[in-house]
Amino acid sequence: MNEPLVELKNVSFKYDAETGFALHNVSFNILKGEWLAIVGHNGSGKSTLAKLLNGLHFPLEGSITVGGIPLTEETVWETRKKIGMVFQNPDNQFVGTTVQDDVAFGLENHGIERNDMVQRVAQSLEKVKMAQFLNQEPHHLSGGQKQRVAIAGVIALRPNIIILDESTSMLDPRGREEVLETVRELKQDYHMTVISITHDLEEAAKADRILVMNRGQLYREGTPEEIFQMDEELVKLGLDIPFPVKLSKILREKGLPLSRHYLSEEELVEELWTSHSKM
Amino acid sequence: MDISLQNVEYRYQVNTPFERLAIKNVSIDIPAGTFLAIIGHTGSGKSTVLQHLNALLKPTDGQVVIGERLITSQKKQKNLKEIRQRVGIVFQFPEHQLFEETVEKDICFGPMNFGVSEEEAKKRARAAIRQVGLPEEILHKSPFDLSGGQMRRVAIAGVLAMEPDVIVLDEPTAGLDPRGRKEIMDMFYSLHGTRGLSTVLVTHSMEDASRYSDQIVIMHNGEVYRKGTPKEIFSSPEGLLKLGLDVPEVVRFQLKMENSLNIRFSKTCLTMDELTDEIAAAMKRGAPK
């Protein structure tokens, strides 16, 4: 998992000449097969980063390489086959009139042969558990279902990397869980690399690695364990601390002998159970 | 101003092949000054209920009382302007509705539409922009030069400038970062108190519902599944979880603790402080012998 799949070197970007840098001197690697969460306040540069990775914009300075190929206007179509993106608003990315047309759209654009296409559409919808909705129109679907169709459209193109740009932020809790569960399975089955841009810290806590963006710069990177040690510093950055971490901190302040900050509720309950039964 | 929904039913596209029952038998009382949260899945009927609160929709059965006005399926409604002015709705992603050249013009649009003079509207715009925590200088900028969070506040100021008695919020924090979310909710909570508003919050966030509201209504499949104070609603979380709804983190953790340690806390905890006190006490008592 330590092989860099994407490399960013000193990347800077501005939307127009007069405004400040949306990204300033950002360098990091994305490793093959990891789940990387990118967190940061609104306007911190997270979404700009996603747009650069997908070649919707190009760096003003610095370079991005994807699978060893420098990402430029000449190579963008090649790299876009490797990176699929799921956006925030489920209603803005449904282009087909039915579920299967929507998934076929991307394949048609890439000139995939018909027989292959029919098979890939069926397979991808199977994978996101939407196969029984083939001929449904989008307005009959929930937000979570629409996002899963969007994911099917992405995986039909067999990318190595999937970028979730706040893809669950407009969904209700059930829709959010449906989508994340789907992505977790895909990651496992297809050995995909997942980049998740999110405000949901519970979700980030389950990532392999977290990048914290602040005002266009990479502020910190590390495992969830390391990042959530930052504690109040995260709040100052406009973020929050996940519930189990917050809870273990207060419990320690109230004199309970907990050995560390816990990132999941299960671990914390387990620890409490152990010391409870010893008393 | 009191609002009351009495056995309200609403069907979309009546007498067409597309007729669909959205809500039925919905009764909700919102006395003046209440902070009410409405919770439910996408498609549970929340948005349909919301549109009855200022007569954007007229019930197909039952009745809605808004202040002195009675809205029923039979009556042809005239002059709903007053209702629209007194019940302000902040829709989801309200910043998408900004359209004027300057922030000031955008905020003045609503009140002037309701017959307020330009001078008075400008005065209200200045007050409203301060209430949403933005500096007065911003009034002369284009709304499209602002950040997303600022645009949302401007859109909210536009509703406040109509000086409503009731404010209805549809997912007001969607898409904001954690700090932005807290700031906006704290702002509504303080406006609720200082201006003596009724506030109706439609949300997916059980945390916000539990923290800010006096009353909670849970919608499910177009009906009121349950209503009560946060304490009442969350004291039996199992039913909500069965419907696939969330419960606040504190409540969820209490349930996990109680089940895995096979103990019962003395009460339903709604705050971090209550929860940690209960856990500390339970740990002190030790395992049941």
Coordinates of C-alpha atoms in Angstrom, one line a residue:
Chain A
M1 CA 0.0 0.0 0.0
N2 CA 3.0 2.3 0.1
E3 CA 3.3 2.8 -3.6
P4 CA 2.4 6.4 -4.5
L5 CA -0.3 6.4 -7.1
V6 CA -0.7 10.2 -7.3
E7 CA 2.0 12.7 -6.5
L8 CA 1.4 16.4 -5.9
K9 CA 4.5 18.6 -5.9
N10 CA 4.3 22.2 -4.8
V11 CA 0.9 22.8 -6.3
S12 CA -0.5 26.3 -6.3
F13 CA -3.7 27.5 -7.9
K14 CA -5.8 30.7 -8.2
Y15 CA -9.3 31.0 -9.7
D16 CA -8.4 34.4 -11.2
A17 CA -5.4 36.7 -11.1
E18 CA -6.8 39.2 -8.6
T19 CA -7.9 36.8 -5.8
G20 CA -5.6 35.0 -3.4
F21 CA -4.3 31.5 -3.8
A22 CA -7.0 28.8 -3.5
L23 CA -4.2 26.4 -3.1
H24 CA -0.7 27.3 -2.0
N25 CA 2.4 25.1 -2.3
V26 CA 0.6 21.8 -1.6
S27 CA 2.6 18.6 -1.7
F28 CA 1.6 15.1 -0.8
N29 CA 1.2 11.6 -2.2
I30 CA -1.8 9.4 -2.5
L31 CA -0.9 5.8 -1.9
K32 CA -2.3 2.8 -3.8
G33 CA -5.3 1.2 -2.1
E34 CA -5.7 3.6 0.7
W35 CA -8.8 5.5 2.0
L36 CA -7.6 9.1 2.3
A37 CA -9.9 11.6 3.9
I38 CA -9.4 15.3 3.2
V39 CA -10.9 17.6 5.8
G40 CA -10.9 21.3 6.3
H41 CA -13.2 24.3 6.8
N42 CA -15.4 25.7 3.9
G43 CA -13.0 27.5 1.6
S44 CA -9.9 25.6 2.8
G45 CA -9.1 24.4 -0.7
K46 CA -10.5 20.8 -0.5
S47 CA -12.8 21.0 -3.5
T48 CA -10.2 22.9 -5.5
L49 CA -7.9 20.0 -4.8
A50 CA -10.5 17.5 -6.2
K51 CA -11.0 19.6 -9.3
L52 CA -7.2 19.6 -9.9
L53 CA -7.0 15.9 -9.4
N54 CA -9.7 15.3 -12.0
G55 CA -8.1 17.8 -14.5
L56 CA -11.1 20.2 -14.3
H57 CA -8.4 22.9 -13.6
F58 CA -4.6 22.8 -13.9
P59 CA -2.1 24.0 -11.4
L60 CA -0.6 27.5 -11.8
E61 CA 2.6 26.2 -10.3
G62 CA 3.9 22.7 -9.4
S63 CA 2.9 19.4 -10.8
I64 CA 0.5 16.5 -10.4
T65 CA 1.4 13.0 -11.7
V66 CA -1.2 10.2 -11.8
G67 CA 0.3 6.7 -12.2
G68 CA 3.6 8.1 -13.3
I69 CA 2.0 10.3 -16.0
P70 CA 2.2 14.1 -15.6
L71 CA -1.4 15.5 -15.6
T72 CA -1.6 18.1 -18.3
E73 CA -4.2 19.2 -20.9
E74 CA -2.7 16.6 -23.3
T75 CA -3.0 13.7 -20.9
V76 CA -6.2 14.7 -19.1
W77 CA -8.4 12.2 -21.0
E78 CA -6.1 9.4 -20.2
T79 CA -5.9 10.2 -16.5
R80 CA -9.7 10.8 -16.2
K81 CA -10.1 7.1 -17.0
K82 CA -8.2 6.4 -13.9
I83 CA -10.0 8.8 -11.6
G84 CA -13.8 8.8 -11.2
M85 CA -15.6 11.6 -9.3
V86 CA -18.9 11.7 -7.3
F87 CA -20.1 15.2 -6.6
Q88 CA -22.1 16.6 -3.8
N89 CA -25.6 17.2 -5.2
P90 CA -27.3 14.0 -6.4
D91 CA -29.6 16.0 -8.6
N92 CA -26.8 17.7 -10.5
Q93 CA -25.1 14.6 -11.8
F94 CA -28.0 12.5 -13.1
V95 CA -27.9 13.0 -16.8
G96 CA -29.8 9.9 -18.2
T97 CA -33.6 9.6 -18.3
T98 CA -33.4 6.2 -16.6
V99 CA -31.0 4.5 -14.2
Q100 CA -29.4 2.4 -16.9
D101 CA -29.1 5.2 -19.4
D102 CA -27.3 7.3 -16.8
V103 CA -24.7 4.6 -16.2
A104 CA -24.3 4.1 -19.9
F105 CA -23.6 7.8 -20.5
G106 CA -20.0 7.7 -19.4
L107 CA -19.3 4.5 -21.3
E108 CA -20.7 5.9 -24.5
N109 CA -18.5 9.0 -24.0
H110 CA -15.5 6.7 -23.8
G111 CA -16.5 4.8 -26.9
I112 CA -17.0 1.5 -25.2
E113 CA -18.4 -1.2 -27.5
R114 CA -22.1 -2.0 -27.1
N115 CA -21.9 -5.6 -25.9
D116 CA -19.3 -4.7 -23.4
M117 CA -21.4 -1.7 -22.4
V118 CA -24.5 -3.6 -21.7
Q119 CA -22.6 -6.0 -19.5
R120 CA -20.7 -3.3 -17.6
V121 CA -24.0 -1.4 -16.9
A122 CA -25.6 -4.5 -15.5
Q123 CA -22.6 -5.4 -13.5
S124 CA -22.0 -1.9 -12.0
L125 CA -25.6 -1.6 -11.0
E126 CA -25.5 -5.0 -9.4
K127 CA -22.4 -3.9 -7.5
V128 CA -24.1 -0.8 -5.9
K129 CA -27.3 -2.8 -5.3
M130 CA -29.4 -0.9 -7.8
A131 CA -30.0 -3.6 -10.4
Q132 CA -33.7 -3.8 -9.8
F133 CA -34.1 -0.1 -10.7
L134 CA -32.8 -0.4 -14.3
N135 CA -35.6 1.5 -16.0
Q136 CA -36.6 3.8 -13.1
E137 CA -36.6 7.5 -13.7
P138 CA -34.4 9.6 -11.3
H139 CA -37.2 11.4 -9.5
H140 CA -38.4 8.0 -8.2
L141 CA -35.1 7.6 -6.3
S142 CA -33.9 8.8 -3.0
G143 CA -30.8 10.9 -2.7
G144 CA -28.7 7.9 -1.5
Q145 CA -30.0 5.8 -4.4
K146 CA -29.1 8.5 -6.9
Q147 CA -25.6 8.8 -5.5
R148 CA -25.2 5.0 -5.8
V149 CA -26.2 5.3 -9.4
A150 CA -23.6 8.0 -9.8
I151 CA -21.1 5.6 -8.3
A152 CA -22.1 2.9 -10.7
G153 CA -21.5 5.3 -13.6
V154 CA -18.0 5.9 -12.2
I155 CA -17.0 2.2 -11.6
A156 CA -18.4 1.2 -15.0
L157 CA -15.3 3.0 -16.3
R158 CA -13.0 0.9 -14.1
P159 CA -11.0 3.7 -12.5
N160 CA -8.3 3.0 -10.0
I161 CA -9.3 6.0 -7.9
I162 CA -12.7 7.3 -6.8
I163 CA -13.0 10.8 -5.4
L164 CA -16.0 11.6 -3.2
D165 CA -16.4 15.3 -3.1
E166 CA -18.8 15.7 -0.1
S167 CA -20.9 13.1 -1.8
T168 CA -22.9 12.2 1.3
S169 CA -23.4 15.7 2.7
M170 CA -26.9 16.2 1.2
L171 CA -28.1 12.8 2.2
D172 CA -30.0 11.7 5.3
P173 CA -28.3 9.4 7.7
R174 CA -29.6 6.2 6.1
G175 CA -28.6 7.4 2.6
R176 CA -25.1 8.4 3.9
E177 CA -24.6 4.9 5.4
E178 CA -25.8 3.2 2.1
V179 CA -23.3 5.2 0.1
L180 CA -20.4 4.7 2.4
E181 CA -21.1 1.0 2.7
T182 CA -21.1 0.7 -1.1
V183 CA -17.8 2.4 -1.4
R184 CA -16.2 0.3 1.3
E185 CA -17.2 -2.9 -0.5
L186 CA -16.0 -1.6 -3.9
K187 CA -12.7 -0.6 -2.4
Q188 CA -12.2 -4.1 -1.1
D189 CA -13.4 -5.9 -4.2
Y190 CA -11.7 -3.8 -6.8
H191 CA -8.7 -2.7 -4.7
M192 CA -9.6 0.9 -5.4
T193 CA -8.1 4.0 -3.9
V194 CA -10.6 6.2 -2.2
I195 CA -10.2 10.0 -1.7
S196 CA -13.0 11.3 0.4
I197 CA -13.5 15.1 0.9
T198 CA -15.7 15.4 3.9
H199 CA -17.0 17.4 6.9
D200 CA -18.1 14.1 8.5
L201 CA -15.4 13.4 11.1
E202 CA -16.9 10.1 12.1
E203 CA -16.3 9.0 8.5
A204 CA -12.8 10.5 8.5
A205 CA -12.0 8.5 11.7
K206 CA -12.4 5.3 9.7
A207 CA -10.0 6.4 6.9
D208 CA -6.4 5.1 6.7
R209 CA -5.0 8.6 6.6
I210 CA -6.3 12.1 7.0
L211 CA -5.1 15.4 5.4
V212 CA -6.1 18.6 7.1
M213 CA -6.4 21.6 4.8
N214 CA -6.4 25.1 6.1
R215 CA -6.6 28.3 4.0
G216 CA -5.3 26.7 0.9
Q217 CA -2.4 25.0 2.5
L218 CA -1.8 21.4 3.8
Y219 CA -1.9 21.9 7.5
R220 CA -1.2 18.4 8.8
E221 CA -1.3 14.8 7.6
G222 CA -1.5 11.6 9.6
T223 CA -3.4 8.6 10.8
P224 CA -6.8 9.3 12.4
E225 CA -5.2 8.5 15.7
E226 CA -2.6 11.2 15.1
I227 CA -4.9 13.8 13.7
F228 CA -7.5 13.5 16.5
Q229 CA -4.7 14.0 19.1
M230 CA -4.8 17.6 17.8
D231 CA -7.9 18.1 19.9
E232 CA -8.8 21.8 20.4
E233 CA -6.5 22.7 17.5
L234 CA -9.1 21.1 15.2
V235 CA -11.9 23.2 16.6
K236 CA -9.8 26.3 15.9
L237 CA -9.5 25.2 12.3
G238 CA -13.3 25.2 12.0
L239 CA -13.5 21.5 12.4
D240 CA -14.7 19.3 15.3
I241 CA -13.6 16.4 17.4
P242 CA -15.3 13.0 16.9
F243 CA -17.7 12.0 19.6
P244 CA -15.8 9.0 21.1
V245 CA -12.7 11.2 21.4
K246 CA -14.6 14.0 23.0
L247 CA -16.3 11.5 25.4
S248 CA -13.0 9.8 26.4
K249 CA -11.4 13.1 27.1
I250 CA -14.2 14.2 29.5
L251 CA -14.3 10.8 31.2
R252 CA -10.6 11.1 31.9
E253 CA -11.1 14.6 33.3
K254 CA -13.8 13.1 35.6
G255 CA -11.2 10.7 36.9
L256 CA -11.8 7.5 34.9
P257 CA -8.7 5.5 34.2
L258 CA -8.9 5.3 30.4
S259 CA -5.6 4.4 28.7
R260 CA -6.1 6.5 25.6
H261 CA -8.4 8.5 23.4
Y262 CA -10.7 6.1 21.5
L263 CA -11.7 6.7 17.9
S264 CA -14.7 4.3 17.9
E265 CA -17.5 3.9 20.3
E266 CA -17.1 0.2 20.3
E267 CA -13.5 0.3 21.5
L268 CA -14.5 2.8 24.3
V269 CA -17.5 0.6 25.4
E270 CA -15.2 -2.4 25.4
E271 CA -12.6 -0.6 27.6
L272 CA -15.4 0.6 30.0
W273 CA -16.8 -2.9 30.1
T274 CA -13.4 -4.4 31.0
S275 CA -12.8 -2.1 33.8
H276 CA -16.4 -2.2 35.0
S277 CA -16.3 -6.0 35.4
K278 CA -13.0 -5.8 37.3
M279 CA -14.4 -3.5 40.0
Chain B
M1 CA -48.7 33.8 16.2
D2 CA -50.0 30.3 16.7
I3 CA -50.1 27.8 13.9
S4 CA -52.0 24.6 14.1
L5 CA -52.4 21.7 11.7
Q6 CA -55.5 19.7 12.3
N7 CA -55.9 16.2 10.7
V8 CA -54.2 17.5 7.6
E9 CA -54.0 15.4 4.5
Y10 CA -52.3 16.3 1.3
R11 CA -52.4 14.6 -2.1
Y12 CA -50.2 15.7 -5.0
Q13 CA -51.8 15.9 -8.5
V14 CA -55.3 14.9 -7.4
N15 CA -57.5 13.3 -10.1
T16 CA -54.6 12.4 -12.3
P17 CA -52.9 9.1 -12.8
F18 CA -50.0 10.6 -10.8
E19 CA -52.1 11.2 -7.7
R20 CA -50.0 10.5 -4.6
L21 CA -50.8 10.7 -0.9
A22 CA -47.9 12.7 0.7
I23 CA -49.2 13.2 4.3
K24 CA -52.3 12.1 6.2
N25 CA -53.9 12.7 9.6
V26 CA -51.2 15.2 10.6
S27 CA -51.9 17.2 13.7
I28 CA -49.2 19.6 15.0
D29 CA -49.6 22.6 17.3
I30 CA -47.1 25.3 17.2
P31 CA -48.0 27.9 19.9
A32 CA -46.2 31.3 19.6
G33 CA -42.6 31.1 20.9
T34 CA -42.2 27.4 20.4
F35 CA -38.9 25.9 19.0
L36 CA -40.1 22.9 17.1
A37 CA -38.0 20.4 15.2
I38 CA -39.4 18.2 12.5
I39 CA -37.4 15.0 11.7
G40 CA -37.8 12.2 9.3
H41 CA -36.3 10.4 6.3
T42 CA -36.3 11.9 2.8
G43 CA -39.8 11.3 1.5
S44 CA -41.4 11.1 5.0
G45 CA -43.5 14.2 4.3
K46 CA -41.5 16.8 6.1
S47 CA -41.3 19.2 3.2
T48 CA -45.0 18.8 2.5
V49 CA -45.8 19.8 6.1
L50 CA -43.4 22.7 5.8
Q51 CA -45.3 24.1 2.8
H52 CA -48.5 24.1 4.8
L53 CA -47.1 26.4 7.4
N54 CA -47.4 29.5 5.2
A55 CA -50.2 28.3 2.9
L56 CA -47.9 27.5 0.0
L57 CA -50.0 24.3 -0.1
K58 CA -53.7 24.0 0.8
P59 CA -54.6 20.8 2.6
T60 CA -56.7 18.3 0.5
D61 CA -58.4 17.4 3.8
G62 CA -58.4 18.7 7.3
Q63 CA -57.5 22.3 8.2
V64 CA -54.6 24.6 9.0
V65 CA -55.0 27.6 11.3
I66 CA -52.3 30.3 10.9
G67 CA -53.0 33.1 13.3
E68 CA -56.5 34.2 12.6
R69 CA -56.7 32.6 9.2
L70 CA -58.3 29.3 8.5
I71 CA -57.0 27.3 5.5
T72 CA -59.2 24.4 4.2
S73 CA -59.6 22.6 1.0
Q74 CA -63.0 24.2 0.3
K75 CA -62.1 27.8 0.8
K76 CA -60.7 29.8 -2.1
Q77 CA -57.8 31.7 -0.5
K78 CA -57.4 35.4 -1.1
N79 CA -54.7 37.7 0.0
L80 CA -52.2 35.3 1.5
K81 CA -49.5 38.1 1.4
E82 CA -49.9 38.8 5.1
I83 CA -49.3 35.1 6.0
R84 CA -46.2 35.0 3.7
Q85 CA -44.8 38.0 5.4
R86 CA -45.5 36.7 9.0
V87 CA -44.2 33.2 8.3
G88 CA -40.7 33.4 6.7
I89 CA -39.3 30.2 5.2
V90 CA -35.6 29.8 4.7
F91 CA -35.4 27.0 2.1
Q92 CA -32.5 24.6 1.6
F93 CA -29.4 26.2 0.1
P94 CA -31.1 29.6 0.3
E95 CA -28.0 31.3 -1.3
H96 CA -29.1 29.8 -4.6
Q97 CA -31.9 32.3 -4.6
L98 CA -29.8 35.4 -4.4
F99 CA -30.1 37.5 -7.6
E100 CA -29.7 41.2 -7.0
E101 CA -26.6 43.4 -7.9
T102 CA -25.9 44.3 -4.3
V103 CA -26.5 42.6 -0.9
E104 CA -28.6 45.6 0.2
K105 CA -31.0 45.4 -2.8
D106 CA -31.3 41.6 -2.3
I107 CA -32.3 42.0 1.3
C108 CA -34.7 44.9 0.5
F109 CA -36.5 42.9 -2.2
G110 CA -38.7 41.0 0.2
P111 CA -39.9 43.8 2.4
M112 CA -40.5 46.1 -0.6
N113 CA -42.5 43.4 -2.2
F114 CA -44.7 43.5 0.8
G115 CA -45.2 47.3 0.5
V116 CA -42.5 48.6 2.8
S117 CA -40.9 51.9 1.7
E118 CA -37.4 51.9 0.3
E119 CA -36.1 53.9 3.2
E120 CA -37.6 51.6 5.8
A121 CA -36.4 48.5 3.8
K122 CA -32.8 49.9 3.9
K123 CA -33.1 50.4 7.6
R124 CA -34.3 46.9 8.0
A125 CA -31.4 45.6 5.8
R126 CA -28.9 47.2 8.1
A127 CA -30.5 45.7 11.2
A128 CA -30.8 42.3 9.5
I129 CA -27.2 42.1 8.3
R130 CA -26.0 42.8 11.8
Q131 CA -28.3 40.1 13.2
V132 CA -26.7 37.5 10.9
G133 CA -23.3 38.5 12.1
L134 CA -22.0 40.3 9.0
P135 CA -20.5 43.8 8.8
E136 CA -22.6 46.7 7.3
E137 CA -19.9 47.3 4.6
I138 CA -21.1 44.1 2.9
L139 CA -24.4 45.7 2.0
H140 CA -22.7 47.4 -1.0
K141 CA -21.0 44.3 -2.3
S142 CA -22.3 42.0 -4.9
P143 CA -23.7 38.8 -3.2
F144 CA -21.8 36.8 -5.8
D145 CA -18.4 38.0 -4.5
L146 CA -19.0 36.5 -1.0
S147 CA -18.0 33.1 0.4
G148 CA -20.7 30.4 0.5
G149 CA -21.2 30.9 4.3
Q150 CA -21.6 34.6 3.9
M151 CA -24.1 34.2 1.0
R152 CA -26.2 31.9 3.2
R153 CA -26.3 34.6 5.9
V154 CA -27.3 37.2 3.4
A155 CA -30.2 35.0 2.2
I156 CA -31.3 34.5 5.8
A157 CA -31.1 38.3 6.4
G158 CA -33.5 38.7 3.5
V159 CA -36.1 36.6 5.4
L160 CA -35.4 38.4 8.7
A161 CA -35.9 41.8 7.1
M162 CA -39.6 40.9 6.5
E163 CA -39.8 40.8 10.3
P164 CA -41.7 37.5 10.4
D165 CA -43.3 36.1 13.6
V166 CA -42.5 32.6 12.6
I167 CA -39.3 31.4 10.9
V168 CA -39.2 28.0 9.2
L169 CA -35.8 26.5 8.5
D170 CA -35.3 23.7 6.0
E171 CA -31.9 22.1 6.7
P172 CA -30.3 25.4 7.3
T173 CA -26.8 24.0 7.9
A174 CA -26.5 21.6 5.0
G175 CA -23.1 21.7 3.3
L176 CA -21.5 23.9 6.1
D177 CA -18.3 22.9 8.0
P178 CA -18.7 22.1 11.7
R179 CA -17.9 25.6 12.9
G180 CA -20.3 27.2 10.3
R181 CA -23.0 24.8 11.4
K182 CA -22.7 25.7 15.0
E183 CA -22.5 29.4 14.3
I184 CA -25.7 29.4 12.2
M185 CA -27.7 27.3 14.7
D186 CA -26.5 29.4 17.7
M187 CA -27.6 32.5 15.7
F188 CA -31.1 31.1 15.1
Y189 CA -31.4 30.1 18.7
S190 CA -30.5 33.6 19.9
L191 CA -32.8 35.3 17.3
H192 CA -35.5 32.9 18.6
G193 CA -35.0 34.2 22.1
T194 CA -34.4 37.9 21.5
R195 CA -37.1 38.4 18.8
G196 CA -39.6 36.2 20.5
L197 CA -40.0 34.1 17.3
S198 CA -41.6 30.7 16.8
T199 CA -39.0 28.6 15.1
V200 CA -39.6 25.4 13.0
L201 CA -36.5 23.5 12.2
V202 CA -36.6 20.7 9.6
T203 CA -33.5 18.7 10.0
H204 CA -31.7 15.4 9.8
S205 CA -29.5 16.3 12.7
M206 CA -30.7 14.7 15.9
E207 CA -28.0 16.6 17.7
D208 CA -29.5 20.0 16.7
A209 CA -33.1 18.8 17.4
S210 CA -32.1 17.6 20.9
R211 CA -30.0 20.7 21.7
Y212 CA -32.2 23.5 20.5
S213 CA -35.9 22.4 20.4
D214 CA -38.7 22.4 22.9
Q215 CA -40.8 20.0 20.9
I216 CA -39.9 17.3 18.3
V217 CA -42.2 15.8 15.7
I218 CA -41.0 12.6 14.0
M219 CA -42.6 12.0 10.6
H220 CA -42.7 8.6 9.0
N221 CA -44.4 7.5 5.8
G222 CA -46.5 10.7 5.7
E223 CA -47.7 10.5 9.2
V224 CA -46.7 11.8 12.6
Y225 CA -44.9 8.9 14.2
R226 CA -44.3 10.5 17.5
K227 CA -44.2 13.9 19.1
G228 CA -42.9 15.2 22.4
T229 CA -40.1 16.9 24.2
P230 CA -36.5 15.8 23.4
K231 CA -36.5 13.9 26.7
E232 CA -39.7 12.1 25.8
I233 CA -38.7 11.3 22.3
F234 CA -35.2 10.0 23.1
S235 CA -36.1 8.0 26.3
S236 CA -37.1 5.1 24.0
P237 CA -34.6 5.3 21.2
E238 CA -35.2 1.7 20.0
G239 CA -38.3 2.7 18.0
L240 CA -36.4 5.4 16.1
L241 CA -33.5 3.1 15.4
K242 CA -35.9 0.5 14.0
L243 CA -37.2 3.1 11.5
G244 CA -33.6 3.7 10.4
L245 CA -33.5 7.1 12.0
D246 CA -30.5 8.4 14.0
V247 CA -30.6 9.3 17.7
P248 CA -28.2 11.8 19.2
E249 CA -24.7 10.5 19.8
V250 CA -25.1 10.8 23.6
V251 CA -28.3 8.7 23.5
R252 CA -26.8 6.1 21.2
F253 CA -23.8 5.7 23.5
Q254 CA -26.0 5.4 26.6
L255 CA -27.9 2.6 24.8
K256 CA -24.6 0.8 23.9
M257 CA -23.3 1.1 27.4
E258 CA -26.5 -0.2 29.0
N259 CA -26.7 -3.1 26.7
S260 CA -23.2 -4.3 26.8
L261 CA -22.6 -3.8 30.5
N262 CA -26.1 -4.9 31.3
I263 CA -26.9 -1.9 33.5
R264 CA -29.5 0.9 33.5
F265 CA -28.6 4.5 34.0
S266 CA -30.9 6.5 36.3
K267 CA -32.2 8.7 33.4
T268 CA -32.0 9.5 29.7
C269 CA -29.0 11.7 29.1
L270 CA -29.2 14.4 26.5
T271 CA -25.9 16.2 27.2
M272 CA -22.3 15.2 27.4
D273 CA -22.2 16.3 31.0
E274 CA -25.2 14.1 32.0
L275 CA -23.8 11.2 30.2
T276 CA -20.3 11.3 31.6
D277 CA -21.7 11.8 35.2
E278 CA -23.8 8.7 34.7
I279 CA -20.9 6.7 33.3
A280 CA -18.7 7.8 36.2
A281 CA -21.3 6.8 38.7
A282 CA -21.9 3.4 37.1
M283 CA -18.2 2.7 37.0
K284 CA -17.9 3.5 40.7
R285 CA -20.8 1.2 41.6
G286 CA -19.0 -1.6 39.7
A287 CA -20.5 -4.8 38.2
P288 CA -23.7 -6.1 39.8
K289 CA -22.8 -8.9 42.1

